[in-house]
Every structure is written in C-alpha cells, then in structure tokens.
Amino acid sequence: MEISLLKTLLNNISSFFHLSSFENVISGLAQKYFQKTKEILKLQKQILDSVVDCEIASNEMLNKSFAELGQSINELRELFVNRQPLSVER
C-alpha cells in the first residue's frame, strides 16, 4: 500500500480530531454527530496506523478507497467548521 497516501489519510483524521479543541465551532446536535464520527475514526485510525507500521504491499483498490475516505473526512471537517447554527424565527 502506498504509505504516503495512508499518512495523508491519517493526517486528515488527526485534523478532524483537532476540531474538538474549538468548542465554539461545534455545539448542540452537531456535537453529538461529531462525537460519534470521532469514535468511528479513532477505530479506523488504529487500523491504519498498524497498516503503515507493517508497510503492507500496494493494492490499487485499497489506495482508491483510502483516497476517497480521506476526501470524505476533509469534506466532513469542512461541514463542521462552516456550520451555521439553525435559528428559529418567532
């Protein structure tokens, strides 16, 4: 597996985790979804760290999947960062 691609994916996951340090960015219902996503990504990160450590052979299908996952994580991070609180009109 292409190690640089995996390291990029791991960096994307770490970047997502750093959002938790900005409490004003994530609140309410978004916080609930953020925490659940973070739990899932923590599990995936452990697996990916092991793959990087083992330097498993390249697999084109896995590389494509990891690239797509990395893109999805970046998009999700952007959604949380750019999220606007819903306002209720009275």
N, C-alpha and C. Protein backbone atom coordinates (compact mmCIF):
# COMPACT_ATOMS: atom_id res chain seq x y z
N MET A 1 0.84 -1.17 0.00
CA MET A 1 0.00 0.00 0.00
C MET A 1 0.89 1.24 0.00
N GLU A 2 0.46 2.24 -0.68
CA GLU A 2 1.23 3.46 -0.76
C GLU A 2 1.20 4.17 0.60
N ILE A 3 2.32 4.17 1.27
CA ILE A 3 2.41 4.68 2.64
C ILE A 3 2.11 6.18 2.69
N SER A 4 2.55 6.96 1.71
CA SER A 4 2.30 8.40 1.74
C SER A 4 0.80 8.69 1.67
N LEU A 5 0.05 7.91 0.91
CA LEU A 5 -1.40 8.08 0.84
C LEU A 5 -2.03 7.78 2.19
N LEU A 6 -1.57 6.73 2.85
CA LEU A 6 -2.08 6.39 4.17
C LEU A 6 -1.74 7.47 5.19
N LYS A 7 -0.53 8.00 5.11
CA LYS A 7 -0.14 9.05 6.04
C LYS A 7 -0.98 10.30 5.83
N THR A 8 -1.32 10.59 4.59
CA THR A 8 -2.21 11.72 4.30
C THR A 8 -3.58 11.48 4.92
N LEU A 9 -4.09 10.26 4.77
CA LEU A 9 -5.38 9.91 5.37
C LEU A 9 -5.31 10.04 6.89
N LEU A 10 -4.24 9.57 7.50
CA LEU A 10 -4.07 9.69 8.95
C LEU A 10 -4.00 11.16 9.37
N ASN A 11 -3.36 11.99 8.57
CA ASN A 11 -3.32 13.43 8.85
C ASN A 11 -4.71 14.05 8.75
N ASN A 12 -5.51 13.59 7.78
CA ASN A 12 -6.88 14.09 7.65
C ASN A 12 -7.70 13.75 8.90
N ILE A 13 -7.52 12.53 9.39
CA ILE A 13 -8.24 12.10 10.59
C ILE A 13 -7.80 12.94 11.79
N SER A 14 -6.50 13.14 11.93
CA SER A 14 -5.99 13.95 13.04
C SER A 14 -6.50 15.38 12.95
N SER A 15 -6.57 15.90 11.76
CA SER A 15 -7.09 17.25 11.55
C SER A 15 -8.55 17.34 11.99
N PHE A 16 -9.31 16.29 11.71
CA PHE A 16 -10.71 16.25 12.15
C PHE A 16 -10.77 16.24 13.68
N PHE A 17 -9.89 15.47 14.32
CA PHE A 17 -9.88 15.40 15.79
C PHE A 17 -9.60 16.76 16.42
N HIS A 18 -8.79 17.59 15.76
CA HIS A 18 -8.44 18.89 16.32
C HIS A 18 -9.64 19.83 16.41
N LEU A 19 -10.71 19.53 15.71
CA LEU A 19 -11.90 20.37 15.80
C LEU A 19 -12.46 20.40 17.21
N SER A 20 -12.25 19.33 17.98
CA SER A 20 -12.81 19.27 19.33
C SER A 20 -12.21 20.34 20.24
N SER A 21 -11.07 20.89 19.88
CA SER A 21 -10.47 21.95 20.70
C SER A 21 -11.15 23.29 20.48
N PHE A 22 -12.00 23.38 19.49
CA PHE A 22 -12.74 24.61 19.21
C PHE A 22 -14.20 24.41 19.63
N GLU A 23 -14.47 24.54 20.92
CA GLU A 23 -15.81 24.27 21.44
C GLU A 23 -16.87 25.17 20.82
N ASN A 24 -16.50 26.40 20.48
CA ASN A 24 -17.48 27.31 19.91
C ASN A 24 -17.88 26.93 18.48
N VAL A 25 -17.08 26.08 17.84
CA VAL A 25 -17.38 25.66 16.47
C VAL A 25 -18.45 24.58 16.47
N ILE A 26 -18.39 23.68 17.45
CA ILE A 26 -19.28 22.53 17.46
C ILE A 26 -20.12 22.57 18.73
N SER A 27 -21.43 22.66 18.57
CA SER A 27 -22.31 22.68 19.74
C SER A 27 -23.62 21.98 19.41
N GLY A 28 -24.38 21.68 20.45
CA GLY A 28 -25.70 21.10 20.28
C GLY A 28 -25.69 19.76 19.57
N LEU A 29 -26.62 19.62 18.65
CA LEU A 29 -26.79 18.37 17.91
C LEU A 29 -25.54 18.04 17.09
N ALA A 30 -24.88 19.05 16.56
CA ALA A 30 -23.65 18.82 15.79
C ALA A 30 -22.59 18.16 16.67
N GLN A 31 -22.55 18.51 17.95
CA GLN A 31 -21.58 17.91 18.87
C GLN A 31 -21.82 16.41 18.99
N LYS A 32 -23.08 16.01 19.04
CA LYS A 32 -23.44 14.59 19.13
C LYS A 32 -22.91 13.83 17.90
N TYR A 33 -23.15 14.37 16.73
CA TYR A 33 -22.69 13.74 15.49
C TYR A 33 -21.17 13.76 15.39
N PHE A 34 -20.57 14.84 15.85
CA PHE A 34 -19.11 14.94 15.85
C PHE A 34 -18.50 13.85 16.72
N GLN A 35 -19.04 13.67 17.93
CA GLN A 35 -18.50 12.66 18.84
C GLN A 35 -18.62 11.26 18.26
N LYS A 36 -19.76 10.96 17.64
CA LYS A 36 -19.96 9.63 17.05
C LYS A 36 -18.97 9.41 15.90
N THR A 37 -18.80 10.41 15.07
CA THR A 37 -17.85 10.33 13.96
C THR A 37 -16.43 10.15 14.49
N LYS A 38 -16.11 10.88 15.54
CA LYS A 38 -14.78 10.80 16.14
C LYS A 38 -14.51 9.38 16.67
N GLU A 39 -15.52 8.76 17.30
CA GLU A 39 -15.36 7.39 17.80
C GLU A 39 -15.05 6.42 16.66
N ILE A 40 -15.77 6.56 15.56
CA ILE A 40 -15.55 5.69 14.40
C ILE A 40 -14.16 5.90 13.82
N LEU A 41 -13.77 7.17 13.67
CA LEU A 41 -12.46 7.47 13.09
C LEU A 41 -11.31 7.03 13.99
N LYS A 42 -11.52 7.05 15.31
CA LYS A 42 -10.47 6.56 16.22
C LYS A 42 -10.19 5.09 15.96
N LEU A 43 -11.25 4.30 15.75
CA LEU A 43 -11.07 2.88 15.45
C LEU A 43 -10.35 2.69 14.12
N GLN A 44 -10.77 3.45 13.11
CA GLN A 44 -10.13 3.35 11.80
C GLN A 44 -8.67 3.78 11.87
N LYS A 45 -8.39 4.80 12.65
CA LYS A 45 -7.02 5.30 12.77
C LYS A 45 -6.10 4.23 13.36
N GLN A 46 -6.58 3.49 14.35
CA GLN A 46 -5.76 2.42 14.94
C GLN A 46 -5.39 1.39 13.88
N ILE A 47 -6.36 1.03 13.06
CA ILE A 47 -6.11 0.05 12.00
C ILE A 47 -5.12 0.60 10.98
N LEU A 48 -5.33 1.84 10.56
CA LEU A 48 -4.45 2.45 9.56
C LEU A 48 -3.03 2.64 10.09
N ASP A 49 -2.91 2.98 11.37
CA ASP A 49 -1.57 3.08 11.97
C ASP A 49 -0.84 1.74 11.88
N SER A 50 -1.57 0.66 12.12
CA SER A 50 -0.98 -0.68 12.04
C SER A 50 -0.55 -1.00 10.61
N VAL A 51 -1.38 -0.60 9.65
CA VAL A 51 -1.06 -0.86 8.24
C VAL A 51 0.21 -0.11 7.86
N VAL A 52 0.33 1.15 8.28
CA VAL A 52 1.53 1.94 7.98
C VAL A 52 2.75 1.29 8.62
N ASP A 53 2.61 0.86 9.86
CA ASP A 53 3.74 0.23 10.57
C ASP A 53 4.19 -1.05 9.89
N CYS A 54 3.25 -1.80 9.32
CA CYS A 54 3.58 -3.08 8.66
C CYS A 54 4.05 -2.89 7.22
N GLU A 55 3.79 -1.70 6.66
CA GLU A 55 4.13 -1.41 5.27
C GLU A 55 3.60 -2.50 4.34
N ILE A 56 2.31 -2.75 4.46
CA ILE A 56 1.65 -3.77 3.63
C ILE A 56 1.78 -3.41 2.16
N ALA A 57 1.88 -4.42 1.32
CA ALA A 57 2.07 -4.23 -0.13
C ALA A 57 0.95 -3.40 -0.74
N SER A 58 1.25 -2.75 -1.86
CA SER A 58 0.31 -1.88 -2.55
C SER A 58 -0.88 -2.65 -3.12
N ASN A 59 -2.03 -2.02 -3.02
CA ASN A 59 -3.26 -2.57 -3.57
C ASN A 59 -4.04 -1.39 -4.14
N GLU A 60 -4.21 -1.36 -5.45
CA GLU A 60 -4.83 -0.21 -6.11
C GLU A 60 -6.24 0.07 -5.61
N MET A 61 -7.02 -0.98 -5.38
CA MET A 61 -8.39 -0.79 -4.91
C MET A 61 -8.40 -0.16 -3.51
N LEU A 62 -7.50 -0.61 -2.64
CA LEU A 62 -7.42 -0.02 -1.30
C LEU A 62 -6.95 1.43 -1.37
N ASN A 63 -5.97 1.70 -2.23
CA ASN A 63 -5.49 3.07 -2.38
C ASN A 63 -6.62 4.00 -2.80
N LYS A 64 -7.44 3.56 -3.74
CA LYS A 64 -8.56 4.38 -4.20
C LYS A 64 -9.55 4.60 -3.06
N SER A 65 -9.83 3.54 -2.30
CA SER A 65 -10.77 3.64 -1.17
C SER A 65 -10.24 4.59 -0.11
N PHE A 66 -8.93 4.50 0.18
CA PHE A 66 -8.35 5.39 1.18
C PHE A 66 -8.36 6.84 0.71
N ALA A 67 -8.13 7.06 -0.57
CA ALA A 67 -8.17 8.42 -1.11
C ALA A 67 -9.58 8.99 -0.99
N GLU A 68 -10.59 8.18 -1.30
CA GLU A 68 -11.98 8.62 -1.19
C GLU A 68 -12.36 8.88 0.26
N LEU A 69 -11.90 8.02 1.17
CA LEU A 69 -12.17 8.21 2.59
C LEU A 69 -11.53 9.50 3.08
N GLY A 70 -10.31 9.75 2.66
CA GLY A 70 -9.63 10.99 3.04
C GLY A 70 -10.39 12.22 2.56
N GLN A 71 -10.89 12.17 1.35
CA GLN A 71 -11.67 13.28 0.80
C GLN A 71 -12.95 13.46 1.60
N SER A 72 -13.61 12.37 1.95
CA SER A 72 -14.85 12.44 2.73
C SER A 72 -14.60 13.04 4.12
N ILE A 73 -13.49 12.66 4.74
CA ILE A 73 -13.16 13.20 6.06
C ILE A 73 -12.91 14.70 5.97
N ASN A 74 -12.21 15.14 4.94
CA ASN A 74 -11.98 16.58 4.75
C ASN A 74 -13.28 17.32 4.53
N GLU A 75 -14.18 16.75 3.73
CA GLU A 75 -15.47 17.39 3.49
C GLU A 75 -16.28 17.46 4.78
N LEU A 76 -16.26 16.41 5.58
CA LEU A 76 -16.98 16.40 6.85
C LEU A 76 -16.41 17.43 7.80
N ARG A 77 -15.09 17.53 7.85
CA ARG A 77 -14.44 18.53 8.70
C ARG A 77 -14.87 19.93 8.28
N GLU A 78 -14.91 20.18 6.98
CA GLU A 78 -15.34 21.49 6.48
C GLU A 78 -16.80 21.77 6.84
N LEU A 79 -17.64 20.75 6.79
CA LEU A 79 -19.04 20.94 7.18
C LEU A 79 -19.15 21.38 8.64
N PHE A 80 -18.37 20.75 9.52
CA PHE A 80 -18.41 21.14 10.92
C PHE A 80 -17.84 22.54 11.13
N VAL A 81 -16.77 22.87 10.44
CA VAL A 81 -16.15 24.18 10.59
C VAL A 81 -17.07 25.29 10.08
N ASN A 82 -17.71 25.06 8.95
CA ASN A 82 -18.53 26.09 8.32
C ASN A 82 -20.00 26.04 8.71
N ARG A 83 -20.33 25.18 9.65
CA ARG A 83 -21.72 25.00 10.07
C ARG A 83 -22.26 26.29 10.67
N GLN A 84 -23.46 26.64 10.25
CA GLN A 84 -24.16 27.78 10.80
C GLN A 84 -25.27 27.27 11.71
N PRO A 85 -25.36 27.78 12.94
CA PRO A 85 -26.43 27.32 13.83
C PRO A 85 -27.79 27.64 13.23
N LEU A 86 -28.72 26.72 13.41
CA LEU A 86 -30.07 26.95 12.94
C LEU A 86 -30.73 27.97 13.84
N SER A 87 -31.40 28.93 13.26
CA SER A 87 -32.12 29.91 14.07
C SER A 87 -33.61 29.69 13.87
N VAL A 88 -34.35 29.84 14.94
CA VAL A 88 -35.79 29.66 14.90
C VAL A 88 -36.43 31.03 14.86
N GLU A 89 -37.20 31.27 13.81
CA GLU A 89 -37.88 32.56 13.70
C GLU A 89 -39.12 32.53 14.57
N ARG A 90 -39.36 33.63 15.24
CA ARG A 90 -40.53 33.71 16.13
C ARG A 90 -41.51 34.71 15.61
